Structures are given as C-alpha cells and as structure tokens.
Short mmCIF file of C-alpha atoms and ligand atoms in Angstrom, two decimals:
data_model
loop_
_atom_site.label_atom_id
_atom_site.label_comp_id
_atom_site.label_asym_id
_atom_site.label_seq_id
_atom_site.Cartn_x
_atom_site.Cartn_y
_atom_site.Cartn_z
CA UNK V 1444 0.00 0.00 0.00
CA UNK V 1445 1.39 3.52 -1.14
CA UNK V 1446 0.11 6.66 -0.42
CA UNK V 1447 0.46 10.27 -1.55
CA UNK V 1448 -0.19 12.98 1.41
CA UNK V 1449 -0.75 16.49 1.65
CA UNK V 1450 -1.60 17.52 -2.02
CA UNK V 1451 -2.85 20.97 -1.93
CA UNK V 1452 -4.98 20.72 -5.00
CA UNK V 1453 -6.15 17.12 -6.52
CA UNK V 1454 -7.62 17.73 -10.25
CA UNK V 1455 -9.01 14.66 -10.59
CA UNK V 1456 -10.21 14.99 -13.66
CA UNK V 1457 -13.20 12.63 -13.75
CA UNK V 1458 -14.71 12.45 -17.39
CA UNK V 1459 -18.35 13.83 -16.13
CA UNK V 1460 -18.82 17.46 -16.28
CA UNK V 1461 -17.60 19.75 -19.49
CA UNK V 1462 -14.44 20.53 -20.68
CA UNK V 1463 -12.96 22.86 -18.08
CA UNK V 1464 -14.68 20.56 -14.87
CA UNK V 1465 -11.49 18.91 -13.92
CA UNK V 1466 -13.50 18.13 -9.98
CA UNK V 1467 -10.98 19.31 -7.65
CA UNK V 1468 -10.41 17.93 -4.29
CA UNK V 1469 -8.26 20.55 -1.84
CA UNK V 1470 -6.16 19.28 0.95
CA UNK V 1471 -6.26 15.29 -0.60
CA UNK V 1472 -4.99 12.06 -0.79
CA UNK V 1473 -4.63 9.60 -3.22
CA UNK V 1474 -3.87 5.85 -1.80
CA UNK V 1475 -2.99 2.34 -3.98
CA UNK V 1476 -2.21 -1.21 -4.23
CA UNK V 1477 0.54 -2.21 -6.57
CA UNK V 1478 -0.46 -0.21 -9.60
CA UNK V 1479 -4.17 0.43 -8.69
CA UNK V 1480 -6.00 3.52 -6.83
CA UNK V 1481 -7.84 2.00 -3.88
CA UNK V 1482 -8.97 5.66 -1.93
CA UNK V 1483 -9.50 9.33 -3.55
CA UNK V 1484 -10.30 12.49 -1.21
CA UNK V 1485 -9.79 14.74 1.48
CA UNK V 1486 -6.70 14.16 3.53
CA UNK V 1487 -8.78 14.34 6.82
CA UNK V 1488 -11.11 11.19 6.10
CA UNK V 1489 -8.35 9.12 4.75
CA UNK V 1490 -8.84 6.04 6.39
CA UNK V 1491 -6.63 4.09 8.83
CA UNK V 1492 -5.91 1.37 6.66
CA UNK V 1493 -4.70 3.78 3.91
CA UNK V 1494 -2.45 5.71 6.32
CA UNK V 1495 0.62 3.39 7.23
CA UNK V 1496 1.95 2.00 3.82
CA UNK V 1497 5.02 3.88 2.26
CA UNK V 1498 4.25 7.21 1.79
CA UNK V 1499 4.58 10.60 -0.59
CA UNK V 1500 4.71 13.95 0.29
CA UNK V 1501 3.04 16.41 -2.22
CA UNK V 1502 4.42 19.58 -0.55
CA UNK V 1503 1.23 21.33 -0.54
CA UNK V 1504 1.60 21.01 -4.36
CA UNK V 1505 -0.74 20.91 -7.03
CA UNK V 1506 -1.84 16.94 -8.07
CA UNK V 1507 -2.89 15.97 -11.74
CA UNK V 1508 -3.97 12.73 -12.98
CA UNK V 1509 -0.39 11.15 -15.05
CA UNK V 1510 -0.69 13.32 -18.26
CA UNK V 1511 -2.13 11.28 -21.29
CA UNK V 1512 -0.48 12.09 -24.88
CA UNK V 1513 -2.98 10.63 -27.15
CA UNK V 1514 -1.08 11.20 -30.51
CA UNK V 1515 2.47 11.11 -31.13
CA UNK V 1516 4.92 9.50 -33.96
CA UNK V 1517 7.39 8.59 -31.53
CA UNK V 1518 9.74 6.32 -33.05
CA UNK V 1519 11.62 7.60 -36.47
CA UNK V 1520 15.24 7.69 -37.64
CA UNK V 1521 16.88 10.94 -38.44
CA UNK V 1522 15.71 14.36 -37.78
CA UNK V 1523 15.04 17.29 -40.30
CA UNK V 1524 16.39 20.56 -39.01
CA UNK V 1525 17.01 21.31 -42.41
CA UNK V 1526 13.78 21.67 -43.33
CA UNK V 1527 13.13 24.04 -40.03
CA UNK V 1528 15.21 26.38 -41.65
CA UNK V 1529 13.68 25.90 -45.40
CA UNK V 1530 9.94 26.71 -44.31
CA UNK V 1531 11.48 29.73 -41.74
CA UNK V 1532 12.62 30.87 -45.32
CA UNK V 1533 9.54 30.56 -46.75
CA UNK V 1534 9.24 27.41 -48.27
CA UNK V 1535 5.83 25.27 -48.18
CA UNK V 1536 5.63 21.94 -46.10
CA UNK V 1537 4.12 20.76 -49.51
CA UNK V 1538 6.81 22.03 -51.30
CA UNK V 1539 9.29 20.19 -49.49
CA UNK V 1540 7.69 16.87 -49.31
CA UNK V 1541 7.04 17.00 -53.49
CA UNK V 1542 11.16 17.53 -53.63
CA UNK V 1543 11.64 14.15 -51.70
CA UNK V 1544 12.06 15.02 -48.28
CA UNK V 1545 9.22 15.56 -45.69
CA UNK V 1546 7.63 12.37 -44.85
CA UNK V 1547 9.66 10.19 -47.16
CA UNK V 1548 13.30 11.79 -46.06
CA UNK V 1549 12.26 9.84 -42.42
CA UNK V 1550 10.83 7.41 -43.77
CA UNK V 1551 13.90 6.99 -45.39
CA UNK V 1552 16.28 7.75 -42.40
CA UNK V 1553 14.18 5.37 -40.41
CA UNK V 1554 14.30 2.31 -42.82
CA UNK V 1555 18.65 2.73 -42.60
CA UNK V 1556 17.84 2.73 -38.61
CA UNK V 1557 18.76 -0.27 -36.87
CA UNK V 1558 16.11 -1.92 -34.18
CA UNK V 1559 18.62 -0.56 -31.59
CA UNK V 1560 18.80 2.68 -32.43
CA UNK V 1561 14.74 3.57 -33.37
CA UNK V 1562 14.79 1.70 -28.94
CA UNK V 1563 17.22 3.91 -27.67
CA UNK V 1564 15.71 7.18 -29.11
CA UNK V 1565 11.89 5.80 -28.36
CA UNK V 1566 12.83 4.85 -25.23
CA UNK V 1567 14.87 8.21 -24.12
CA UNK V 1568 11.86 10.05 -25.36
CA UNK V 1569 9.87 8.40 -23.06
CA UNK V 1570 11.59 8.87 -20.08
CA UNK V 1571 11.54 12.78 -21.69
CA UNK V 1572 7.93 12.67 -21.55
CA UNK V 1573 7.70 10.87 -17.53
CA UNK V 1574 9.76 13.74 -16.32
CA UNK V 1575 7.25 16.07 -17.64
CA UNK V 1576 4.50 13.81 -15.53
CA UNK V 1577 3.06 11.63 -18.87
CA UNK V 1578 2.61 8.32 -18.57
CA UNK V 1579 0.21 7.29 -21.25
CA UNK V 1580 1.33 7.62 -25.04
CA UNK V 1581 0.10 6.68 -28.18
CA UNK V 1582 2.60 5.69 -30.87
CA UNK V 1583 2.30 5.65 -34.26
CA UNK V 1584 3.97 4.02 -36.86
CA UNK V 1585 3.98 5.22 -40.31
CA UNK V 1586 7.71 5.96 -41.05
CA UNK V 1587 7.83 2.72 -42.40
CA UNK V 1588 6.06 2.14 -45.45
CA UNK V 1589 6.44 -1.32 -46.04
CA UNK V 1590 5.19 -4.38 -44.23
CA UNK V 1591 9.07 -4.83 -43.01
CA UNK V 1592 9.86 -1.59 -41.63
CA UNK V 1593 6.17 -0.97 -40.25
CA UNK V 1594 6.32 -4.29 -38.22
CA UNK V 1595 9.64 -2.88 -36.45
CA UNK V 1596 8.55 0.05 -35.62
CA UNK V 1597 5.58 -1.88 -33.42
CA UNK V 1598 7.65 -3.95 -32.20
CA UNK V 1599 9.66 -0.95 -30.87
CA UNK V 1600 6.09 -0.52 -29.36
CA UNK V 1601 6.11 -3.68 -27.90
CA UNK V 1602 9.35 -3.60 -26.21
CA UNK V 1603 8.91 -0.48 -24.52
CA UNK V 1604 5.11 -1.06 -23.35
CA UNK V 1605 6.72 -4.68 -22.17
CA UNK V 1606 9.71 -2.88 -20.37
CA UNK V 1607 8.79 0.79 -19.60
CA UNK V 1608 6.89 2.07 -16.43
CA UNK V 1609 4.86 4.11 -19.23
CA UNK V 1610 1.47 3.17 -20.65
CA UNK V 1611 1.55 2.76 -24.43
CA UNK V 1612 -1.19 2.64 -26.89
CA UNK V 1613 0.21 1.62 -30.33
CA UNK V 1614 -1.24 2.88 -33.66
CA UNK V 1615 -0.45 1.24 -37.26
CA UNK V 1616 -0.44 4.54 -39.51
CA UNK V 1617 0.88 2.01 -42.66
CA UNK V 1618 -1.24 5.03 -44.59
CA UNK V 1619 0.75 8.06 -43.64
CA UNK V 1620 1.70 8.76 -47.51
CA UNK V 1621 1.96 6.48 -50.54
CA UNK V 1622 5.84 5.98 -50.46
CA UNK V 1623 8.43 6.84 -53.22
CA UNK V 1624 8.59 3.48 -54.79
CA UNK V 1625 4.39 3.37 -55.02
CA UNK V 1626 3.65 6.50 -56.76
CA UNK V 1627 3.62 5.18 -59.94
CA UNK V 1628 0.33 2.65 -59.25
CA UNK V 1629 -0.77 3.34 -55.71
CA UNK V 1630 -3.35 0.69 -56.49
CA UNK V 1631 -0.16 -1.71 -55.38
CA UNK V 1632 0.19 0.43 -52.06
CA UNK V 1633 -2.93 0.06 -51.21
CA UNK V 1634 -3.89 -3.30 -51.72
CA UNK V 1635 -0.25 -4.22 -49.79
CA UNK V 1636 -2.16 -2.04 -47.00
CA UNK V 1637 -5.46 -3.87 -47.05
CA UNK V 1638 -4.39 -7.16 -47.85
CA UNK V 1639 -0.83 -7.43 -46.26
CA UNK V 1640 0.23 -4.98 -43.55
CA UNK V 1641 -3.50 -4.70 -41.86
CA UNK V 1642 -4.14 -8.52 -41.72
CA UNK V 1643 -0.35 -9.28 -40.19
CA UNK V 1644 -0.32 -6.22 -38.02
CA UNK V 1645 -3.52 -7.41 -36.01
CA UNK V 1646 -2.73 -11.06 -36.16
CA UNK V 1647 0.35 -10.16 -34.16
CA UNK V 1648 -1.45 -7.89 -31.85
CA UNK V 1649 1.04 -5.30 -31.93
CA UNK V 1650 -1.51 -1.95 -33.23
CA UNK V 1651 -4.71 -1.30 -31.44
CA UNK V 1652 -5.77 1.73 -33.71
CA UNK V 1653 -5.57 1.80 -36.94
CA UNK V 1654 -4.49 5.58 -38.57
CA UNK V 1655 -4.54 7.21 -41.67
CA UNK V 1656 -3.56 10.86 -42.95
CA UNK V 1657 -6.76 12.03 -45.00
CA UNK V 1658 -5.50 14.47 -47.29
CA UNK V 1659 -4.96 15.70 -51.12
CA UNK V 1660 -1.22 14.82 -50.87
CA UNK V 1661 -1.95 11.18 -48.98
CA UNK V 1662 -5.33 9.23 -48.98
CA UNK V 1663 -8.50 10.16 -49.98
CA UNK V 1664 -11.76 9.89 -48.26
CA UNK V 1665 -12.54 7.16 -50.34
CA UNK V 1666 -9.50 5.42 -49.82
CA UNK V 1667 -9.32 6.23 -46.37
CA UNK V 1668 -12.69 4.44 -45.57
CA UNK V 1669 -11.90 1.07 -47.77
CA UNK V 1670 -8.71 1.18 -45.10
CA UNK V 1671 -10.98 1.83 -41.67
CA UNK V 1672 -12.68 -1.55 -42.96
CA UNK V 1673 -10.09 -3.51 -43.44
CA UNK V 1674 -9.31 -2.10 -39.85
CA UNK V 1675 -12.20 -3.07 -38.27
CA UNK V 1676 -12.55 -6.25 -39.84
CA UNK V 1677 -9.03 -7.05 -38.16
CA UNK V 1678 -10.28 -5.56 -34.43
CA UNK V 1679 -8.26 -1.70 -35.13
CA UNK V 1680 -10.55 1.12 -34.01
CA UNK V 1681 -10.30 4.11 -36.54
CA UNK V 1682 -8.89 7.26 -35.68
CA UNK V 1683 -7.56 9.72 -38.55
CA UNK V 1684 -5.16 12.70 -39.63
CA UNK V 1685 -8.30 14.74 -40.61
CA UNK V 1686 -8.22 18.50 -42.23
CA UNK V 1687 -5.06 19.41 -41.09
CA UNK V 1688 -3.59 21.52 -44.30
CA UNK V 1689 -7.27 21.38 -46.30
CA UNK V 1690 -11.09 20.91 -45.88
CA UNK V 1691 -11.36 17.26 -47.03
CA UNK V 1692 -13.97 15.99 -45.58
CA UNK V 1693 -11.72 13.95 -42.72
CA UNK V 1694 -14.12 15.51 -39.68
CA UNK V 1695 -17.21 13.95 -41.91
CA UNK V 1696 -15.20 10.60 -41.96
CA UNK V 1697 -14.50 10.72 -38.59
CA UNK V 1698 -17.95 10.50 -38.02
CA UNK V 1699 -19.35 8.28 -40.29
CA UNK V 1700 -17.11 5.40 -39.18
CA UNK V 1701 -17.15 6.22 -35.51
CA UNK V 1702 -13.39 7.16 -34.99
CA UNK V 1703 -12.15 7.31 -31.25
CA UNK V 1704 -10.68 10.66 -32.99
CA UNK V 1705 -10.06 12.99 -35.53
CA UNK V 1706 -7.07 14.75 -35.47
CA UNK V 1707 -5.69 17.96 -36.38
CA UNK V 1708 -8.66 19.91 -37.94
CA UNK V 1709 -7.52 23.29 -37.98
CA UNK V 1710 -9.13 23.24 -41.14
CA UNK V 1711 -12.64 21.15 -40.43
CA UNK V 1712 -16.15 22.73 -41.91
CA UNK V 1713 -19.01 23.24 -39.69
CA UNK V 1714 -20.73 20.46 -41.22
CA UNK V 1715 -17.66 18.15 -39.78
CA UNK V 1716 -17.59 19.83 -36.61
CA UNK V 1717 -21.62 19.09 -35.83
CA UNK V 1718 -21.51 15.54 -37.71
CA UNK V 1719 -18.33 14.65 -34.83
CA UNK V 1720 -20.73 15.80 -32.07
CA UNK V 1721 -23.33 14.00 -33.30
CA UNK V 1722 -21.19 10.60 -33.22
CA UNK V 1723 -19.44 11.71 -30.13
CA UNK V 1724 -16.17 11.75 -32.10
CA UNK V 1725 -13.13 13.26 -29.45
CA UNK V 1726 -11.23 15.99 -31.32
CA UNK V 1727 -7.50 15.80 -30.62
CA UNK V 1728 -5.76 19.27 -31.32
CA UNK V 1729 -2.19 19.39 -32.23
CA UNK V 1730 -0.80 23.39 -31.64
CA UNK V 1731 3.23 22.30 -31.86
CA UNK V 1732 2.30 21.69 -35.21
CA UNK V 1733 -0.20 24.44 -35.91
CA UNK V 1734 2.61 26.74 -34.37
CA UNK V 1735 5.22 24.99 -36.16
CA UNK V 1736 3.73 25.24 -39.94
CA UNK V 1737 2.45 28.81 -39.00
CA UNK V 1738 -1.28 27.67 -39.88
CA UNK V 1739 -4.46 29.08 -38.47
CA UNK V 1740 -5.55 27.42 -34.84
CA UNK V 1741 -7.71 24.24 -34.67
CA UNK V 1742 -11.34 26.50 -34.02
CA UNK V 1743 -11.61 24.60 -30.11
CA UNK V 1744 -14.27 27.04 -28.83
CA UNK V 1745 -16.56 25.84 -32.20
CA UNK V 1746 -15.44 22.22 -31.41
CA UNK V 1747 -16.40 22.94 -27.45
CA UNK V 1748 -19.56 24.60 -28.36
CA UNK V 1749 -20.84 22.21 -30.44
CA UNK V 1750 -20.82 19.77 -27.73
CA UNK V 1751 -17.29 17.71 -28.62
CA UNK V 1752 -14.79 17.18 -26.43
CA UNK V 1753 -11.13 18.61 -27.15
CA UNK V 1754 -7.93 16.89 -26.58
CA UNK V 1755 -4.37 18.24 -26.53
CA UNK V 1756 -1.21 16.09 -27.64
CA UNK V 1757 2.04 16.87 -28.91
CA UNK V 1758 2.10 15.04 -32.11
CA UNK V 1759 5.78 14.63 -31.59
CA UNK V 1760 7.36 13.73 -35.02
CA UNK V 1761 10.64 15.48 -37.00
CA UNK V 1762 8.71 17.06 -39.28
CA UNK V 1763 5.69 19.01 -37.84
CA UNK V 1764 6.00 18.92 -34.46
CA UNK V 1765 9.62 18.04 -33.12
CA UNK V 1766 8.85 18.35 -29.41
CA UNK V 1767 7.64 16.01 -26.72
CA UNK V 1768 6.41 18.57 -24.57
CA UNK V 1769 2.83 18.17 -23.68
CA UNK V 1770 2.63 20.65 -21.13
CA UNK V 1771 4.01 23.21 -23.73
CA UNK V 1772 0.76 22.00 -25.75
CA UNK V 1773 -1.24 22.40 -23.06
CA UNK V 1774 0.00 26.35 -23.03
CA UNK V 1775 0.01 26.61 -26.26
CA UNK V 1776 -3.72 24.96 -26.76
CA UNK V 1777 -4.45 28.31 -24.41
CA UNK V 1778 -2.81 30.98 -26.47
CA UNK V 1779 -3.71 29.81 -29.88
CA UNK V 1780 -7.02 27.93 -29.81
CA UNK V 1781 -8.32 30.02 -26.93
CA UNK V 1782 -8.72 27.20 -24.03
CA UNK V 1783 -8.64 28.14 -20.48
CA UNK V 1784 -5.92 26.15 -18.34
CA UNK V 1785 -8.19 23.68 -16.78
CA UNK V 1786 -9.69 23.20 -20.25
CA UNK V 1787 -6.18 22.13 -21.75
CA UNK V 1788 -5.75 19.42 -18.53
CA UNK V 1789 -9.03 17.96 -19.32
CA UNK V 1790 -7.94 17.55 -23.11
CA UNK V 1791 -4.38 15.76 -21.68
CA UNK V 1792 -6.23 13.34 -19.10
CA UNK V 1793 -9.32 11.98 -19.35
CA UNK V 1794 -10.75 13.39 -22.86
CA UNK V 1795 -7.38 12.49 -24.44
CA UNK V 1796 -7.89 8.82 -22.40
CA UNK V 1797 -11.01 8.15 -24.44
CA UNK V 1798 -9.28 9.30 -27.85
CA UNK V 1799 -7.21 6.00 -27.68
CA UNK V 1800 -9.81 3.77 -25.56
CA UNK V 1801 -8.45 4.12 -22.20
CA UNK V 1802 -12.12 5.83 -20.53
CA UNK V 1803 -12.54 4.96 -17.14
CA UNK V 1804 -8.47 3.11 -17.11
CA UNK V 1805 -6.17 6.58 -17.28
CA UNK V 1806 -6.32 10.47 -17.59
CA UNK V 1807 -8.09 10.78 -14.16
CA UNK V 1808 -7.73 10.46 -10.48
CA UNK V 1809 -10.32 7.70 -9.70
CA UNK V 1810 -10.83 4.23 -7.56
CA UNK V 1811 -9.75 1.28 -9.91
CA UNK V 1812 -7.35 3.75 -12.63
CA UNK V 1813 -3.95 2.97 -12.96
CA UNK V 1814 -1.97 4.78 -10.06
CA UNK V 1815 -0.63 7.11 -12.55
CA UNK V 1816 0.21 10.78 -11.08
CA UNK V 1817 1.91 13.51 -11.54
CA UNK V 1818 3.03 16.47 -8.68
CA UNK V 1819 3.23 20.20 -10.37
CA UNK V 1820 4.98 22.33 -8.27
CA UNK V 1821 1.81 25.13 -8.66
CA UNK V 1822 -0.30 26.13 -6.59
CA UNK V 1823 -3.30 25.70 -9.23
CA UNK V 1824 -3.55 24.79 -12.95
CA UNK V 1825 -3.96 28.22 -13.92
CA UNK V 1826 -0.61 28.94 -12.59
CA UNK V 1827 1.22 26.39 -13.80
CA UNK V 1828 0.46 26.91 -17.22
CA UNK V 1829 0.53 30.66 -16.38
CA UNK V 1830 4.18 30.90 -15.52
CA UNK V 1831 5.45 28.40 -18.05
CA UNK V 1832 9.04 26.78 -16.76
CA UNK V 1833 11.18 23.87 -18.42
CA UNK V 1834 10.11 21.46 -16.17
CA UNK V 1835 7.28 21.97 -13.09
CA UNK V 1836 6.46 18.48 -12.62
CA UNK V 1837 8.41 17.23 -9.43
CA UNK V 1838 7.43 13.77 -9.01
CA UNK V 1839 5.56 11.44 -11.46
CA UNK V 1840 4.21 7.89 -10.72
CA UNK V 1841 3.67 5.27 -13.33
CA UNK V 1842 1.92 2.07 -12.28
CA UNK V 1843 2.11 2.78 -8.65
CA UNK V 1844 6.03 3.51 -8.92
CA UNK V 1845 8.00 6.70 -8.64
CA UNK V 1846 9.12 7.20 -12.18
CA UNK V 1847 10.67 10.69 -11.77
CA UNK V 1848 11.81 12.83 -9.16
CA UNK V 1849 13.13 16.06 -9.28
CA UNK V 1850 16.51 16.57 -7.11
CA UNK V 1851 15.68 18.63 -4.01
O1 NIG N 1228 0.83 14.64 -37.82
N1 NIG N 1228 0.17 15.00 -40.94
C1 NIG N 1228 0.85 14.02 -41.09
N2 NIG N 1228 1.81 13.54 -40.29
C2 NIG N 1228 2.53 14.26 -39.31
C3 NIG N 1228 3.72 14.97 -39.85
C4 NIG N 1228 4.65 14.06 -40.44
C5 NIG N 1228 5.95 14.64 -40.84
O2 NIG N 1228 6.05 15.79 -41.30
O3 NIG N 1228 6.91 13.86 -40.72
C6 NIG N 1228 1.66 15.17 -38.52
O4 NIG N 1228 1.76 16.41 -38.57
FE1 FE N 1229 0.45 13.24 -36.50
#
C-alpha cells in the first residue's frame, strides 16, 4: 500500500462534467495497491488502513492525474532541421515533401535505422515525456512504409510497453503517404495495406488503432474508408489525420465510421464539426504543429460549443512537431485555440484517455485507474500553465512507482 499525502490541489479529472470541470479535491490524498487507486479524497477522512503503507509527500503542491499524450509518432530515424530552416525561409511543407524530403526523407532515415537505435531514441523520449509527468502515449507508426519496416517500428512498441513504467497505446499509420517506390500505381500500395500490412499487423497484436492521414497529398476519403474496414474487420478502431492543411472531408469521416478521434482539424467545416458531435467523435488538437507550420488554430471554442470534447497532444514527429512537450501544448492549446488552463488538462487526461480507448483506465484520479500521477509544483492549474518553466512536474508515478523525481 502507497500513499500520496498532503496535495494541496487534486484535479481529478473525472470524465463527467464539461471541458474545463477537472472536480478538484483541496487538501487530498490519493492511496494504492501495486499499480491500482484504492482511496480518492480529502486528507482528513483518509482512512486508517490507507495511512501506514510507504508514503509521498506532495508539498502542498498541485496533483494531476499522469498526463495522457494521445497522438504522437514517436519512433523515427533521423531528424530534419534542415527543413526548419527551409519553411522559416519561406518554403511550403508541400513544397518540401514534393522535392523528396518531408515524410519520405524519415521514412527513409528510419528504414537505414537499426532496431537498436529507433529503442534507444523511443525509449529516451519516453523517459523525456515521464519527467514532464506523462505516462500514457500513443505511438504511431507510419515511417515505415512497407510491411518490413512498419512491423519494427511496433515492435519498438512492444518492447517499450513490455519494459517501460509508461502506458503505451500503439497505432499502425501504414497510410501516412503512398511511399516513393508506389507513386507510380498506388493501387499496389494500397492493396499491400489492405491485404498485407492490416491482416499481419492485427494477427500479431502489436496496433490497437488503426491511422490514416486524410489528405490531397496522402489518402483520400474514399481510400481512407476502404482502409478503416479492413481495420475493423481485423479488431483496429479508426482514428484519422483529418483537415489538417485542407477541408477534405476527414471531420465527416470521422464521423461516419465512428473514430475514437479525428485529429488535427484546424481546417474542419461546420458540417464536420456538428456531424463529430453527433457521433461523439473526441477531437484531438495538435498546436506544436499548428505553431510549427504557421497555420491558423484548430477552431476549439466551435469544437467545445458544439458539444465535442477537445484533446491536446504533442504530435511529436521530426517534421511538424519536433517536441515532446505536452505541457508546452497544453500552453500553447491556451494561447492559440483560446482554451482556459483547466480546459487544456481535461484535453491531456481523461478526454485524451477516451481518444485512444483508455475511458474509465487513465487520464483521471479515480478508484480502480492505474496509479498514474503527476506532482506540479503550482499552486493551481492556472498557474502552472501561467508561468510556463522547463520542467514543473516534481514527481511522477507510473503504475504505482516513482518514475521521476526532481533533485531537491
Ligand atoms: O501529424 N500529418 C501528417 N503527419 C505528421 C507529420 C509528419 C511529418 O512531417 O513527418 C503530422 O503532422
Ligand atoms: Fe500526427
């Protein structure tokens, strides 16, 4: 039995409620079993049995549910500061990507990447993310391309879910683009995708969710929904890259095959935006990338409005988004898309939870979740994301197990 003791502020986080109602609990405790919350509340009624296992000191600090980063291409080879530096000067994301590099340059770095190497990185990245108090992340593959490179890159997954204290969700994103040596018939591509790659990923249980980048330059809608069948018909849930640089009609997608999310959608009509309420589709916003390709914001307060939940995830990858920073999303997911503080932690716990099917199992402070928590040293949420420092988070616990702690 472990506790955690004198937490000035628990945000709990508990899915009920809207967006900003994150059900705080002053002056708490939070006490578990091996990796499982037995006892939420107020310090004072903790009871006896709860009070003489090992126990945490909070400081008075602020307590958040272990942070959840529900989309992220973690593992790749190679990194493209080059291209940083091309789109400062003024060149298009498109632009690159139609000269070779973009996708395809990692995709090509990460193909001459030995299984060792795409570990190590994955793997420090992680332990990047714990210090910053995350201990759920999805991972995407998709800088792969063929049924070779794809399969290592989940197996990366594997390894690290099998050997890391952090919680991974692993996505098969075999339809990121059509690769180089495809262009020419992408018929070939995409029946290797349907009738290859999506049958031996889920046979060997190594993807849960099954991605794909809807857009003029990747798949089309059309193409995109003959993939989310295959999916299904293999036990992936659909999720999707969805109006990120164009309208295209991902949002509608979203919603017609019941995604656990669409993602992106700085560019989504209102016609997408109702038609994801309406099927209860989670929105996952991405601002390192909007702020990285200079775009306009993801429209959150339409997406809130209409009813559908927002989440907020890095989208760590070299291209668009080449930071694992979540709380830095969560700030920036205030600035640029207009959420208030407690609104951004609800999009990082428990709304970003359900995005990769983890309701009611992480993202929030409750009897039966994963003992998964992280100490901020705020006073609030508002503050913390308020006076925005390289690192805040003191203490994180993964599975009922210090993870991180800051030197005193
Ligand atoms: O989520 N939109 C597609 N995929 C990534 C970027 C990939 C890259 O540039 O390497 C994204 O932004
Ligand atoms: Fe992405």
């Amino acid at each position: 039995m472990s506790v955690l003791r004198n937490i000035g502020l628990l945000a709990t986080c508990r899915p009920e409620g809207g967006q900003g109602d994150i059900h705080p609990i002053p002056n708490a405790a939070v006490a578990w079993d091996a990796d499982t919350i037995r006892w939420v509340g107020p310090e004072a009624e903790l009871p006896a049995e709860f009070a003489g296992g090992d126990t945490l000191d909070a400081g008075g600090r602020l307590v958040v549910p272990g942070l959840v980063d529900c989309h992220t291409h973690l593992a790749f080879g190679g990194w493209r500061a080059d291209e940083f530096e091309l789109r400062l000067q003024g060149v298009g994301y498109l632009d690159i990507a139609r000269a070779g590099g973009g996708i395809m340059s990692t995709v090509r770095a990460t193909r001459a990447a030995t299984d060792a190497e795409l570990l190590d990185r994955a793997t420090a990245a992680l332990e990047g993310m714990r210090r910053l108090g995350v201990t759920t992340v999805e991972c995407k593959s998709g800088y792969g391309l063929d049924l070779e490179t794809e399969l290592r890159l989940l197996r990366v997954y594997r390894t690290l879910a099998a050997t890391q204290p952090s919680r991974i969700v692993p996505t098969f994103l075999g339809a990121h683009v059509v690769p180089a040596e495809h262009r020419a018939d992408r018929q070939a591509y995409l029946r290797l995708l349907l009738d290859e790659m999506i049958p031996t990923v889920a046979a060997a249980k190594l993807a849960v969710c099954c991605d794909v980048f809807v857009e003029d330059t990747a798949f089309s809608v059309d193409e995109a929904r003959d993939i989310f069948r295959a999916g299904r018909a293999a036990g992936l849930a659909p999720k999707l890259h969805a109006d990120q640089l164009s309208a295209g009609g991902g949002a509608e997608l979203a919603a017609e095959v019941g995604a656990w999310s669409a993602d992106h959608l700085e560019c989504s009509s209102d016609a997408g935006i109702a038609a994801m309420a309406a099927a209860g589709v989670v929105a996952v916003s991405l601002p390192i990338a909007t702020l990285y390709l200079r775009q306009q914001p993801m429209p959150a307060r339409k997406f809130i409005g209409a009813g559908v939940p927002v989440a907020v995830a890095t989208d760590f990858n070299p291209g668009s988004a080449p930071s694992w920073d979540l709380p830095l999303a969560m700030m920036l997911a205030c600035h640029l898309q207009r959420m208030t503080p407690t609104e951004a932690l609800k999009g990082a716990t428990s709304i970003a939870a359900r995005a990769v099917g983890l309701q009611g199992k992480a993202g929030e402070v409750s009897v039966g979740c994963r003992a998964d928590l992280a100490v901020i040293d705020s006073p609030d949420v508002n503050h913390w994301l308020y006076h925005f420092r390289p690192n805040a988070c003191v203490l994180t616990v993964a599975a009922g197990r210090v993870a991180w702690q800051a030197a005193r």
